[in-house]
PDB file of C-alpha atoms and ligand atoms in Angstrom:
ATOM      1  CA  MET A  80      42.690  45.618 165.641  1.00 80.00           C
ATOM      2  CA  SER A  81      40.287  48.520 166.006  1.00 93.00           C
ATOM      3  CA  LEU A  82      41.034  52.095 167.054  1.00 98.00           C
ATOM      4  CA  ILE A  83      38.569  54.039 169.139  1.00 98.00           C
ATOM      5  CA  GLN A  84      38.944  57.801 169.447  1.00 98.00           C
ATOM      6  CA  VAL A  85      37.925  59.082 172.926  1.00 99.00           C
ATOM      7  CA  ILE A  86      37.369  62.830 172.869  1.00 99.00           C
ATOM      8  CA  ASN A  87      37.520  64.878 176.070  1.00 98.00           C
ATOM      9  CA  PRO A  88      35.591  67.960 174.928  1.00 98.00           C
ATOM     10  CA  ASN A  89      37.341  70.213 177.472  1.00 98.00           C
ATOM     11  CA  THR A  90      41.017  71.312 177.196  1.00 98.00           C
ATOM     12  CA  SER A  91      42.198  69.905 180.530  1.00 98.00           C
ATOM     13  CA  GLN A  92      45.123  67.547 179.784  1.00 97.00           C
ATOM     14  CA  ALA A  93      44.882  65.931 183.211  1.00 97.00           C
ATOM     15  CA  MET A  94      41.218  65.046 182.575  1.00 98.00           C
ATOM     16  CA  THR A  95      42.061  63.671 179.138  1.00 98.00           C
ATOM     17  CA  GLU A  96      44.535  61.309 180.848  1.00 98.00           C
ATOM     18  CA  THR A  97      41.941  60.185 183.450  1.00 97.00           C
ATOM     19  CA  ILE A  98      39.412  59.547 180.646  1.00 98.00           C
ATOM     20  CA  GLY A  99      42.022  57.723 178.531  1.00 98.00           C
ATOM     21  CA  ALA A 100      42.945  55.471 181.484  1.00 98.00           C
ATOM     22  CA  ALA A 101      39.306  54.516 182.043  1.00 98.00           C
ATOM     23  CA  ALA A 102      38.793  53.838 178.362  1.00 98.00           C
ATOM     24  CA  ARG A 103      41.906  51.633 178.142  1.00 98.00           C
ATOM     25  CA  ALA A 104      40.785  49.652 181.187  1.00 98.00           C
ATOM     26  CA  ALA A 105      37.473  48.993 179.495  1.00 98.00           C
ATOM     27  CA  ALA A 106      38.803  48.214 175.980  1.00 98.00           C
ATOM     28  CA  SER A 107      39.055  44.635 174.716  1.00 98.00           C
ATOM     29  CA  PRO A 108      42.530  43.292 173.898  1.00 97.00           C
ATOM     30  CA  GLY A 109      41.974  43.980 170.130  1.00 94.00           C
ATOM     31  CA  THR A 110      41.090  47.638 170.708  1.00 98.00           C
ATOM     32  CA  ASP A 111      43.523  50.584 170.871  1.00 98.00           C
ATOM     33  CA  ILE A 112      42.386  53.878 172.447  1.00 98.00           C
ATOM     34  CA  ILE A 113      43.423  57.314 171.313  1.00 98.00           C
ATOM     35  CA  ALA A 114      42.438  59.969 173.901  1.00 98.00           C
ATOM     36  CA  VAL A 115      42.339  63.522 172.578  1.00 98.00           C
ATOM     37  CA  SER A 116      41.015  66.993 173.419  1.00 98.00           C
ATOM     38  CA  PRO A 117      40.282  70.063 171.300  1.00 97.00           C
ATOM     39  CA  SER A 118      43.129  72.424 170.385  1.00 89.00           C
ATOM     40  CA  GLN A 119      41.056  75.344 171.613  1.00 95.00           C
ATOM     41  CA  GLY A 120      38.089  75.630 173.897  1.00 98.00           C
ATOM     42  CA  VAL A 121      37.114  75.676 177.564  1.00 98.00           C
ATOM     43  CA  PRO A 122      39.085  74.082 180.432  1.00 98.00           C
ATOM     44  CA  SER A 123      35.903  72.559 181.876  1.00 98.00           C
ATOM     45  CA  ILE A 124      32.285  72.358 180.788  1.00 98.00           C
ATOM     46  CA  GLU A 125      29.748  73.511 183.340  1.00 98.00           C
ATOM     47  CA  GLY A 126      26.987  75.252 181.484  1.00 98.00           C
ATOM     48  CA  HIS A 127      25.298  75.892 178.150  1.00 98.00           C
ATOM     49  CA  PHE A 128      27.911  78.483 177.047  1.00 98.00           C
ATOM     50  CA  ASP A 129      30.757  76.115 177.690  1.00 98.00           C
ATOM     51  CA  GLU A 130      28.919  73.355 175.832  1.00 98.00           C
ATOM     52  CA  ALA A 131      28.416  75.502 172.717  1.00 98.00           C
ATOM     53  CA  ILE A 132      32.162  76.237 172.566  1.00 98.00           C
ATOM     54  CA  ALA A 133      33.101  72.649 173.286  1.00 98.00           C
ATOM     55  CA  ALA A 134      30.880  71.264 170.481  1.00 98.00           C
ATOM     56  CA  ILE A 135      33.137  73.006 167.859  1.00 98.00           C
ATOM     57  CA  GLY A 136      36.175  71.287 169.364  1.00 98.00           C
ATOM     58  CA  VAL A 137      34.402  67.907 169.282  1.00 98.00           C
ATOM     59  CA  LEU A 138      33.620  68.377 165.546  1.00 98.00           C
ATOM     60  CA  GLU A 139      37.255  69.279 164.833  1.00 97.00           C
ATOM     61  CA  GLN A 140      38.420  66.076 166.591  1.00 98.00           C
ATOM     62  CA  VAL A 141      35.777  63.833 164.982  1.00 98.00           C
ATOM     63  CA  LYS A 142      36.881  65.047 161.562  1.00 98.00           C
ATOM     64  CA  ARG A 143      40.508  64.402 162.452  1.00 98.00           C
ATOM     65  CA  GLY A 144      39.675  60.901 163.788  1.00 98.00           C
ATOM     66  CA  ARG A 145      37.701  60.061 160.676  1.00 98.00           C
ATOM     67  CA  GLU A 146      40.650  61.076 158.554  1.00 97.00           C
ATOM     68  CA  GLN A 147      42.915  58.849 160.659  1.00 97.00           C
ATOM     69  CA  GLY A 148      40.641  55.911 160.008  1.00 97.00           C
ATOM     70  CA  VAL A 149      39.354  55.316 163.582  1.00 98.00           C
ATOM     71  CA  SER A 150      36.585  52.751 163.963  1.00 98.00           C
ATOM     72  CA  GLY A 151      34.428  54.948 166.179  1.00 98.00           C
ATOM     73  CA  HIS A 152      34.327  57.891 168.553  1.00 98.00           C
ATOM     74  CA  VAL A 153      33.364  58.544 172.183  1.00 99.00           C
ATOM     75  CA  ILE A 154      32.329  62.052 173.356  1.00 99.00           C
ATOM     76  CA  ALA A 155      33.538  62.000 176.977  1.00 99.00           C
ATOM     77  CA  CYS A 156      31.638  64.870 178.612  1.00 98.00           C
ATOM     78  CA  PHE A 157      28.380  64.242 180.469  1.00 98.00           C
ATOM     79  CA  GLY A 158      26.447  66.796 178.367  1.00 98.00           C
ATOM     80  CA  ASP A 159      27.252  64.883 175.155  1.00 98.00           C
ATOM     81  CA  PRO A 160      28.115  68.207 173.475  1.00 98.00           C
ATOM     82  CA  GLY A 161      27.794  68.205 169.686  1.00 98.00           C
ATOM     83  CA  LEU A 162      26.617  64.563 169.551  1.00 98.00           C
ATOM     84  CA  LEU A 163      24.262  64.702 166.599  1.00 98.00           C
ATOM     85  CA  ALA A 164      26.450  67.114 164.668  1.00 98.00           C
ATOM     86  CA  ALA A 165      29.420  64.740 165.261  1.00 98.00           C
ATOM     87  CA  ARG A 166      27.333  61.855 163.856  1.00 98.00           C
ATOM     88  CA  GLU A 167      26.794  63.804 160.625  1.00 98.00           C
ATOM     89  CA  LEU A 168      30.542  64.132 160.264  1.00 98.00           C
ATOM     90  CA  ALA A 169      31.421  60.583 161.256  1.00 98.00           C
ATOM     91  CA  THR A 170      31.387  57.329 159.395  1.00 97.00           C
ATOM     92  CA  GLY A 171      31.774  55.025 162.410  1.00 98.00           C
ATOM     93  CA  PRO A 172      29.588  55.093 165.510  1.00 98.00           C
ATOM     94  CA  VAL A 173      29.674  58.109 167.849  1.00 99.00           C
ATOM     95  CA  ILE A 174      28.570  57.539 171.444  1.00 99.00           C
ATOM     96  CA  GLY A 175      28.179  60.152 174.169  1.00 99.00           C
ATOM     97  CA  ILE A 176      29.020  59.141 177.775  1.00 99.00           C
ATOM     98  CA  ALA A 177      25.695  60.393 179.156  1.00 99.00           C
ATOM     99  CA  GLU A 178      23.631  58.331 176.705  1.00 98.00           C
ATOM    100  CA  ALA A 179      25.959  55.318 177.199  1.00 99.00           C
ATOM    101  CA  ALA A 180      25.644  55.448 180.985  1.00 99.00           C
ATOM    102  CA  MET A 181      21.902  56.082 180.977  1.00 99.00           C
ATOM    103  CA  HIS A 182      21.163  53.279 178.521  1.00 98.00           C
ATOM    104  CA  THR A 183      23.377  50.864 180.551  1.00 98.00           C
ATOM    105  CA  ALA A 184      21.636  51.826 183.765  1.00 98.00           C
ATOM    106  CA  THR A 185      18.198  51.011 182.311  1.00 98.00           C
ATOM    107  CA  LEU A 186      19.453  47.523 181.445  1.00 98.00           C
ATOM    108  CA  VAL A 187      20.570  46.650 184.995  1.00 98.00           C
ATOM    109  CA  ALA A 188      18.046  48.582 187.125  1.00 98.00           C
ATOM    110  CA  THR A 189      14.507  49.914 186.814  1.00 98.00           C
ATOM    111  CA  ARG A 190      15.526  53.307 188.174  1.00 98.00           C
ATOM    112  CA  PHE A 191      18.887  55.041 188.536  1.00 98.00           C
ATOM    113  CA  SER A 192      20.394  58.095 190.281  1.00 99.00           C
ATOM    114  CA  ILE A 193      22.857  60.563 188.801  1.00 99.00           C
ATOM    115  CA  VAL A 194      25.777  62.077 190.729  1.00 98.00           C
ATOM    116  CA  THR A 195      27.340  65.100 189.030  1.00 98.00           C
ATOM    117  CA  THR A 196      29.514  68.167 189.711  1.00 98.00           C
ATOM    118  CA  LEU A 197      28.031  71.641 190.123  1.00 98.00           C
ATOM    119  CA  PRO A 198      24.323  72.135 190.781  1.00 98.00           C
ATOM    120  CA  ARG A 199      24.051  74.323 187.689  1.00 98.00           C
ATOM    121  CA  THR A 200      24.953  71.347 185.482  1.00 98.00           C
ATOM    122  CA  LEU A 201      21.912  69.394 186.693  1.00 98.00           C
ATOM    123  CA  ILE A 202      19.740  71.058 184.110  1.00 98.00           C
ATOM    124  CA  ILE A 203      21.996  69.650 181.365  1.00 98.00           C
ATOM    125  CA  ALA A 204      21.435  66.107 182.670  1.00 98.00           C
ATOM    126  CA  ARG A 205      17.706  66.743 183.006  1.00 98.00           C
ATOM    127  CA  HIS A 206      17.492  67.900 179.407  1.00 98.00           C
ATOM    128  CA  LEU A 207      19.345  64.777 178.234  1.00 98.00           C
ATOM    129  CA  LEU A 208      17.022  62.541 180.285  1.00 98.00           C
ATOM    130  CA  GLN A 209      14.101  64.150 178.430  1.00 98.00           C
ATOM    131  CA  GLN A 210      15.743  63.999 175.054  1.00 98.00           C
ATOM    132  CA  TYR A 211      16.730  60.315 175.407  1.00 98.00           C
ATOM    133  CA  GLY A 212      13.354  59.307 176.962  1.00 98.00           C
ATOM    134  CA  PHE A 213      14.794  58.350 180.340  1.00 98.00           C
ATOM    135  CA  THR A 214      13.145  60.903 182.653  1.00 98.00           C
ATOM    136  CA  HIS A 215      10.933  58.247 184.262  1.00 98.00           C
ATOM    137  CA  HIS A 216      13.946  55.976 184.812  1.00 98.00           C
ATOM    138  CA  CYS A 217      15.798  58.576 186.901  1.00 98.00           C
ATOM    139  CA  ALA A 218      14.937  58.559 190.549  1.00 98.00           C
ATOM    140  CA  ALA A 219      17.033  61.585 191.575  1.00 98.00           C
ATOM    141  CA  LEU A 220      20.013  63.749 190.648  1.00 98.00           C
ATOM    142  CA  HIS A 221      22.747  64.794 193.085  1.00 98.00           C
ATOM    143  CA  ALA A 222      25.555  67.387 192.816  1.00 98.00           C
ATOM    144  CA  ILE A 223      28.827  67.265 194.777  1.00 98.00           C
ATOM    145  CA  ASP A 224      28.817  71.091 194.587  1.00 98.00           C
ATOM    146  CA  LEU A 225      32.450  71.265 193.389  1.00 98.00           C
ATOM    147  CA  PRO A 226      33.646  72.380 189.937  1.00 98.00           C
ATOM    148  CA  VAL A 227      34.748  69.826 187.346  1.00 98.00           C
ATOM    149  CA  LEU A 228      38.494  70.573 187.725  1.00 98.00           C
ATOM    150  CA  ALA A 229      38.359  69.798 191.500  1.00 98.00           C
ATOM    151  CA  LEU A 230      38.387  66.200 190.305  1.00 98.00           C
ATOM    152  CA  GLU A 231      41.916  66.794 188.998  1.00 97.00           C
ATOM    153  CA  ASP A 232      43.387  68.907 191.842  1.00 97.00           C
ATOM    154  CA  GLY A 233      45.074  65.928 193.556  1.00 97.00           C
ATOM    155  CA  SER A 234      43.445  66.587 196.938  1.00 98.00           C
ATOM    156  CA  GLY A 235      40.951  63.710 196.766  1.00 98.00           C
ATOM    157  CA  LEU A 236      38.178  65.962 198.173  1.00 98.00           C
ATOM    158  CA  ALA A 237      36.004  65.761 195.047  1.00 98.00           C
ATOM    159  CA  GLN A 238      36.402  61.970 194.955  1.00 98.00           C
ATOM    160  CA  GLU A 239      35.353  61.735 198.611  1.00 98.00           C
ATOM    161  CA  LYS A 240      32.295  63.931 197.832  1.00 98.00           C
ATOM    162  CA  VAL A 241      31.327  61.683 194.930  1.00 98.00           C
ATOM    163  CA  ARG A 242      31.541  58.723 197.295  1.00 98.00           C
ATOM    164  CA  GLU A 243      29.350  60.554 199.894  1.00 98.00           C
ATOM    165  CA  GLN A 244      26.717  61.476 197.297  1.00 98.00           C
ATOM    166  CA  CYS A 245      26.693  57.895 195.951  1.00 98.00           C
ATOM    167  CA  LEU A 246      26.099  56.537 199.475  1.00 98.00           C
ATOM    168  CA  GLN A 247      23.320  59.125 200.017  1.00 98.00           C
ATOM    169  CA  ALA A 248      21.735  58.164 196.681  1.00 98.00           C
ATOM    170  CA  LYS A 249      21.788  54.486 197.708  1.00 98.00           C
ATOM    171  CA  LEU A 250      20.136  55.263 201.042  1.00 98.00           C
ATOM    172  CA  GLN A 251      17.552  57.813 199.860  1.00 98.00           C
ATOM    173  CA  ASP A 252      16.558  57.336 196.264  1.00 98.00           C
ATOM    174  CA  GLY A 253      15.278  53.806 195.999  1.00 97.00           C
ATOM    175  CA  SER A 254      17.239  53.362 192.782  1.00 98.00           C
ATOM    176  CA  GLY A 255      19.120  50.253 191.678  1.00 98.00           C
ATOM    177  CA  ALA A 256      22.102  51.875 189.957  1.00 98.00           C
ATOM    178  CA  ILE A 257      24.079  55.108 190.013  1.00 99.00           C
ATOM    179  CA  VAL A 258      25.349  56.989 186.953  1.00 99.00           C
ATOM    180  CA  LEU A 259      28.504  59.062 187.403  1.00 98.00           C
ATOM    181  CA  GLY A 260      27.839  62.479 185.804  1.00 98.00           C
ATOM    182  CA  CYS A 261      31.242  63.661 184.739  1.00 98.00           C
ATOM    183  CA  GLY A 262      34.044  62.348 182.509  1.00 98.00           C
ATOM    184  CA  GLY A 263      36.503  63.151 185.335  1.00 98.00           C
ATOM    185  CA  MET A 264      34.768  60.574 187.605  1.00 98.00           C
ATOM    186  CA  ALA A 265      35.455  57.743 185.157  1.00 97.00           C
ATOM    187  CA  THR A 266      38.120  55.900 187.143  1.00 96.00           C
ATOM    188  CA  LEU A 267      35.978  55.750 190.323  1.00 98.00           C
ATOM    189  CA  ALA A 268      33.237  53.437 189.102  1.00 98.00           C
ATOM    190  CA  ARG A 269      34.783  50.024 189.720  1.00 97.00           C
ATOM    191  CA  GLU A 270      35.734  50.683 193.346  1.00 98.00           C
ATOM    192  CA  LEU A 271      32.356  52.309 194.146  1.00 98.00           C
ATOM    193  CA  THR A 272      30.501  49.431 192.572  1.00 98.00           C
ATOM    194  CA  GLN A 273      32.389  47.094 194.943  1.00 98.00           C
ATOM    195  CA  GLU A 274      31.848  49.312 197.991  1.00 98.00           C
ATOM    196  CA  LEU A 275      28.184  50.063 197.412  1.00 98.00           C
ATOM    197  CA  GLY A 276      27.185  46.595 196.215  1.00 98.00           C
ATOM    198  CA  MET A 277      25.221  48.061 193.272  1.00 98.00           C
ATOM    199  CA  PRO A 278      26.168  49.114 189.730  1.00 98.00           C
ATOM    200  CA  VAL A 279      27.945  52.487 189.719  1.00 98.00           C
ATOM    201  CA  ILE A 280      28.230  53.308 186.001  1.00 98.00           C
ATOM    202  CA  ASP A 281      30.909  55.277 184.257  1.00 98.00           C
ATOM    203  CA  GLY A 282      29.861  56.382 180.755  1.00 98.00           C
ATOM    204  CA  VAL A 283      33.388  56.336 179.320  1.00 98.00           C
ATOM    205  CA  SER A 284      33.748  52.538 179.871  1.00 98.00           C
ATOM    206  CA  ALA A 285      30.153  51.936 178.771  1.00 98.00           C
ATOM    207  CA  ALA A 286      30.604  54.005 175.606  1.00 98.00           C
ATOM    208  CA  VAL A 287      33.842  52.206 174.676  1.00 98.00           C
ATOM    209  CA  LYS A 288      32.079  48.845 175.010  1.00 98.00           C
ATOM    210  CA  MET A 289      29.112  50.131 172.913  1.00 98.00           C
ATOM    211  CA  VAL A 290      31.440  51.319 170.137  1.00 98.00           C
ATOM    212  CA  GLU A 291      33.145  47.938 170.181  1.00 98.00           C
ATOM    213  CA  ALA A 292      29.838  46.163 170.032  1.00 98.00           C
ATOM    214  CA  LEU A 293      28.495  48.325 167.145  1.00 98.00           C
ATOM    215  CA  VAL A 294      31.717  47.860 165.167  1.00 98.00           C
ATOM    216  CA  ALA A 295      31.549  44.074 165.749  1.00 97.00           C
ATOM    217  CA  LEU A 296      27.985  44.095 164.502  1.00 98.00           C
ATOM    218  CA  GLY A 297      29.116  45.907 161.381  1.00 98.00           C
ATOM    219  CA  PHE A 298      27.212  49.164 162.116  1.00 98.00           C
ATOM    220  CA  GLY A 299      28.446  52.695 161.627  1.00 98.00           C
ATOM    221  CA  THR A 300      26.426  55.883 161.894  1.00 98.00           C
ATOM    222  CA  SER A 301      23.567  55.742 159.434  1.00 98.00           C
ATOM    223  CA  LYS A 302      24.138  57.893 156.398  1.00 98.00           C
ATOM    224  CA  HIS A 303      20.511  57.485 155.364  1.00 98.00           C
ATOM    225  CA  GLY A 304      18.534  60.536 156.499  1.00 97.00           C
ATOM    226  CA  ASP A 305      19.416  63.353 158.888  1.00 98.00           C
ATOM    227  CA  LEU A 306      22.810  61.893 159.922  1.00 98.00           C
ATOM    228  CA  ALA A 307      24.137  61.953 156.351  1.00 98.00           C
ATOM    229  CA  ARG A 308      27.223  64.141 155.791  1.00 97.00           C
ATOM    230  CA  PRO A 309      26.404  67.860 156.223  1.00 97.00           C
ATOM    231  CA  ILE A 310      25.120  69.616 153.091  1.00 96.00           C
ATOM    232  CA  ALA A 311      28.201  71.074 151.307  1.00 94.00           C
ATOM    233  CA  LYS A 312      28.196  74.864 151.442  1.00 95.00           C
ATOM    234  CA  PRO A 313      30.829  77.585 151.669  1.00 95.00           C
ATOM    235  CA  LEU A 314      31.701  78.139 155.329  1.00 94.00           C
ATOM    236  CA  SER A 315      33.153  81.340 156.869  1.00 95.00           C
ATOM    237  CA  GLU A 316      36.886  81.216 157.290  1.00 93.00           C
ATOM    238  CA  ALA A 317      36.747  80.351 160.962  1.00 91.00           C
ATOM    239  CA  PHE A 318      34.922  77.084 160.215  1.00 93.00           C
ATOM    240  CA  GLN A 319      36.609  75.979 157.020  1.00 92.00           C
ATOM    241  CA  HIS A 320      38.797  73.446 158.885  1.00 91.00           C
ATOM    242  CA  LEU A 321      35.604  71.519 159.596  1.00 92.00           C
ATOM    243  CA  ASN A 322      34.706  71.107 155.898  1.00 85.00           C
TER     244      ASN A 322
HETATM  245  C1  2AL B1302      31.384  67.729 182.502  1.00 89.96           C
HETATM  246  C2  2AL B1302      32.183  66.614 182.050  1.00 89.96           C
HETATM  247  O1  2AL B1302      31.827  65.466 182.005  1.00 89.96           O
HETATM  248  N1  2AL B1302      33.341  67.204 181.656  1.00 89.96           N
HETATM  249  C3  2AL B1302      33.306  68.525 181.824  1.00 89.96           C
HETATM  250  O2  2AL B1302      34.172  69.316 181.587  1.00 89.96           O
HETATM  251  N2  2AL B1302      32.065  68.830 182.369  1.00 89.96           N
HETATM  252  N3  2AL B1302      30.099  67.594 182.941  1.00 89.96           N
HETATM  253  C4  2AL B1302      29.724  67.750 184.258  1.00 89.96           C
HETATM  254  N4  2AL B1302      28.421  67.672 184.545  1.00 89.96           N
HETATM  255  O3  2AL B1302      30.516  67.945 185.103  1.00 89.96           O
END
């Protein structure tokens, strides 16, 4: 039995439940999922400022998960906040949902589209495409122009807008797959894949499968080189819980 910790980097309990449901649906019978969010932070992550705060919460949870003996960790926000820092703290694999979804898309299509939330978050996805080397695999990016928490307001409006943008991407972009650009969209992928007749990829499910695969292969995060445990040094009081 392996235990995967899925971290929602924002403090929205409703979104943590959505993400946990998607992770459990993807997990193999021998995998248990623990879905968590930071004790303090931002209710939604929609910019660089939010990401900087969220990264501290991710580190706090990764440390806790490691102490609980989890096999691996998923960072379930499309900006992958704190990913490399989390890998320094972790022993098992740490996978971000943006990198998981982008890698998956390149394996099933030559080019993919991204559908995300607010237009101002597009730059975060563009930076990740550059960082991960996928800029030339991405045909276009779309925003539903609604905030992250609209996905949890119960009206269904945001979900309908995701569907509309996915249909538009299919018609306009010439891409073979669509990447959903928010953790709160995780439970929409299966139905949209059926409706559109092309892969619509949720990074939460993809990341869970990647952690399972890495654990089965016997790989954790490399402790040789820059992802070794952080250099021990006295931290200011506010950060001592991370030591
Ligand atoms: C996100 C996400 O996945 N969760 C969150 O709070 N903000 N990113 C996004 N582009 O909407």
